[in-house]
């Protein structure tokens, strides 16, 4: 069943994708990963991220000691594959039919992976929202404020949930504290996929 929550301006559409749509999206992402394999980059502080990632679209999000940025090619030198049509359909439904996202970041959380509180601010135009899709194991999503520090609120993101961070909430701090490994049967070996769609330039 679809229900809608709003926490600190972040819209959370629970149950947006039904189980068949989730499974179809996983097969699309497997194709993306075949063309552009997952890698675990280093943060600008030189720490290897616990999350494995890749991208689809014109740009892929990337980080190393030179900092956070978008790149036109996967580290292997190939262009990122196109964003799957079924993923674009979610953007079209919830954000815009005129302007498509330039990047679909694919984050893969294996057992123990997490993501610290951060803002998405490597894009040129913050008037476009960030849309993210959760697939697989449930994750504890923490939402803070636009400013650093202060209180936070947390919510479980389950497989098929979609989050939209736009307007006043476009630059809120957010992160994943933990994943309840094995809580979903969508991925045969467990784990969680998060797809983040963004307009980059
Ligand atoms: C991110 O903010 O890049 C990922 C969020 C998530 O995994 O839900
Ligand atoms: Mn983010």
Coordinates of C-alpha atoms and ligand atoms in Angstrom, one line a residue:
X1 CA 0.0 0.0 0.0
X2 CA 1.2 3.5 -0.8
X3 CA 1.4 6.0 2.0
X4 CA 3.1 9.4 2.2
X5 CA 5.2 10.8 5.1
X6 CA 7.0 14.1 5.4
X7 CA 9.9 14.5 7.7
X8 CA 11.7 17.9 7.8
X9 CA 10.5 18.6 4.3
X10 CA 11.7 15.3 2.9
X11 CA 8.8 13.4 1.2
X12 CA 8.8 9.7 1.8
X13 CA 6.6 7.7 -0.5
X14 CA 6.2 4.3 1.3
X15 CA 5.5 1.4 -1.0
X16 CA 5.8 3.4 -4.2
X17 CA 7.1 0.4 -6.2
X18 CA 5.2 -2.8 -5.9
X19 CA 7.2 -6.1 -5.6
X20 CA 7.2 -6.8 -9.4
X21 CA 8.3 -3.2 -10.2
X22 CA 11.1 -3.6 -7.6
X23 CA 12.3 -6.9 -9.2
X24 CA 12.2 -5.4 -12.7
X25 CA 14.3 -2.5 -11.4
X26 CA 16.8 -4.8 -9.9
X27 CA 17.3 -6.5 -13.3
X28 CA 17.8 -3.1 -14.9
X29 CA 20.4 -2.3 -12.3
X30 CA 22.2 -5.6 -12.9
X31 CA 22.6 -4.5 -16.5
X32 CA 24.0 -1.2 -15.4
X33 CA 26.5 -3.0 -13.1
X34 CA 27.5 -5.3 -16.0
X35 CA 28.4 -2.3 -18.1
X36 CA 29.9 -0.2 -15.3
X37 CA 31.0 -2.5 -12.4
X38 CA 30.7 -1.4 -8.8
X39 CA 33.7 0.1 -7.0
X40 CA 34.3 1.5 -3.6
X41 CA 35.9 4.9 -3.9
X42 CA 37.9 6.9 -1.3
X43 CA 36.5 10.0 0.3
X44 CA 38.5 13.2 0.0
X45 CA 39.9 12.3 3.4
X46 CA 41.4 9.1 2.0
X47 CA 39.0 6.7 3.7
X48 CA 37.6 3.9 1.6
X49 CA 33.8 4.1 1.5
X50 CA 31.9 1.1 2.9
X51 CA 29.3 1.5 0.2
X52 CA 30.1 0.2 -3.3
X53 CA 28.8 2.3 -6.2
X54 CA 28.5 3.0 -9.9
X55 CA 26.4 5.3 -12.0
X56 CA 24.2 5.6 -15.1
X57 CA 23.6 8.7 -17.1
X58 CA 25.7 11.5 -18.6
X59 CA 27.5 11.9 -15.3
X60 CA 28.6 9.6 -12.6
X61 CA 29.3 10.7 -9.1
X62 CA 32.9 10.1 -8.0
X63 CA 35.2 10.8 -5.1
X64 CA 39.0 10.4 -4.4
X65 CA 41.5 12.6 -2.6
X66 CA 40.8 15.3 -5.1
X67 CA 37.3 15.6 -3.7
X68 CA 33.7 15.0 -4.6
X69 CA 32.7 15.6 -8.2
X70 CA 30.9 14.3 -11.3
X71 CA 32.8 12.4 -14.0
X72 CA 31.7 11.6 -17.6
X73 CA 33.3 8.2 -17.4
X74 CA 33.6 5.1 -15.2
X75 CA 37.1 4.6 -13.7
X76 CA 37.7 1.9 -16.3
X77 CA 37.4 4.6 -19.0
X78 CA 33.9 3.6 -20.4
X79 CA 31.0 6.0 -20.6
X80 CA 28.3 5.4 -18.0
X81 CA 25.4 3.3 -19.4
X82 CA 22.1 5.1 -19.9
X83 CA 19.6 5.5 -17.0
X84 CA 17.1 2.6 -17.3
X85 CA 13.7 3.7 -18.7
X86 CA 11.8 2.3 -15.7
X87 CA 14.0 4.4 -13.4
X88 CA 13.3 7.5 -15.5
X89 CA 9.6 6.8 -15.3
X90 CA 9.7 7.4 -11.5
X91 CA 11.3 10.8 -12.0
X92 CA 8.8 11.7 -14.7
X93 CA 5.9 10.8 -12.4
X94 CA 7.2 12.6 -9.3
X95 CA 9.5 15.4 -10.5
X96 CA 9.4 16.5 -14.1
X97 CA 8.5 15.3 -17.6
X98 CA 10.5 18.1 -19.2
X99 CA 14.0 17.7 -17.6
X100 CA 15.4 14.3 -17.0
X101 CA 18.2 13.6 -14.5
X102 CA 21.8 13.5 -15.7
X103 CA 22.9 11.0 -13.1
X104 CA 21.6 7.9 -11.4
X105 CA 24.0 7.0 -8.7
X106 CA 23.8 3.3 -7.7
X107 CA 24.8 2.7 -4.1
X108 CA 25.1 -0.9 -2.9
X109 CA 25.2 -1.6 0.8
X110 CA 26.7 -5.0 1.7
X111 CA 26.5 -6.2 5.4
X112 CA 27.9 -3.4 7.7
X113 CA 27.9 -0.7 5.1
X114 CA 26.6 2.8 6.0
X115 CA 26.8 6.4 4.9
X116 CA 27.6 9.3 7.2
X117 CA 25.6 12.5 7.4
X118 CA 26.2 14.7 4.3
X119 CA 24.5 17.1 1.9
X120 CA 24.1 16.5 -1.8
X121 CA 25.6 19.7 -3.1
X122 CA 27.9 18.9 -6.0
X123 CA 25.2 19.9 -8.5
X124 CA 24.8 23.3 -10.2
X125 CA 21.1 24.0 -9.7
X126 CA 19.5 23.2 -6.3
X127 CA 16.0 24.1 -7.7
X128 CA 15.9 20.5 -9.0
X129 CA 15.0 17.9 -6.2
X130 CA 17.0 14.8 -5.5
X131 CA 15.0 11.6 -5.8
X132 CA 16.1 8.4 -4.3
X133 CA 14.7 4.8 -4.6
X134 CA 15.3 2.1 -2.0
X135 CA 15.5 -1.6 -3.0
X136 CA 16.3 -4.6 -0.9
X137 CA 17.1 -4.6 2.8
X138 CA 15.6 -2.0 5.1
X139 CA 17.8 1.0 6.1
X140 CA 17.7 3.5 8.9
X141 CA 17.7 6.9 7.2
X142 CA 18.7 9.9 9.4
X143 CA 17.6 13.4 8.5
X144 CA 19.1 16.5 10.0
X145 CA 18.9 20.2 9.0
X146 CA 20.4 22.3 6.3
X147 CA 22.8 23.7 8.8
X148 CA 25.4 21.4 10.4
X149 CA 24.7 19.9 13.8
X150 CA 21.4 20.1 15.8
X151 CA 18.8 17.4 16.2
X152 CA 18.0 14.7 13.7
X153 CA 15.0 12.4 13.0
X154 CA 15.2 8.8 11.6
X155 CA 12.9 6.6 9.6
X156 CA 13.2 3.1 8.2
X157 CA 13.4 3.0 4.4
X158 CA 12.0 -0.3 3.0
X159 CA 12.2 -1.8 -0.4
X160 CA 10.1 0.1 -2.9
X161 CA 10.1 3.4 -0.9
X162 CA 11.0 6.6 -2.7
X163 CA 12.3 9.8 -1.1
X164 CA 12.2 13.3 -2.6
X165 CA 14.4 16.0 -1.2
X166 CA 13.4 19.3 -2.8
X167 CA 12.6 22.9 -2.0
X168 CA 13.6 23.8 1.6
X169 CA 14.7 20.2 2.1
X170 CA 17.0 20.0 -1.0
X171 CA 20.2 20.6 1.1
X172 CA 19.3 18.8 4.4
X173 CA 21.9 16.6 5.9
X174 CA 21.1 12.9 5.6
X175 CA 22.7 9.5 5.9
X176 CA 22.3 5.8 6.5
X177 CA 23.1 4.6 10.0
X178 CA 22.6 0.9 9.4
X179 CA 21.0 -1.6 7.1
X180 CA 19.0 -4.5 8.6
X181 CA 20.9 -7.1 6.6
X182 CA 18.8 -10.0 5.3
X183 CA 15.4 -8.2 6.1
X184 CA 14.3 -8.3 2.4
X185 CA 14.3 -11.3 0.0
X186 CA 14.5 -9.0 -3.1
X187 CA 18.3 -9.6 -3.6
X188 CA 19.2 -13.2 -3.4
X189 CA 22.4 -12.5 -1.4
X190 CA 21.0 -9.7 0.7
X191 CA 22.0 -6.1 0.8
X192 CA 20.5 -2.8 -0.2
X193 CA 20.5 -0.8 -3.4
X194 CA 19.8 2.9 -3.3
X195 CA 19.4 4.8 -6.6
X196 CA 19.8 8.6 -6.4
X197 CA 18.6 10.7 -9.4
X198 CA 20.0 14.2 -9.8
X199 CA 20.1 17.0 -12.3
X200 CA 23.8 17.9 -12.4
X201 CA 24.4 20.9 -14.7
Ligands
LIG1 C1 22.9 9.0 -0.4 O1 22.5 9.9 0.3 O2 23.8 9.1 -1.3 C2 22.3 7.6 -0.1 C3 21.1 7.6 0.7 C4 20.5 6.2 0.8 O3 21.2 5.2 0.6 O4 19.3 6.1 1.0
LIG2 MN1 23.0 11.9 -0.4

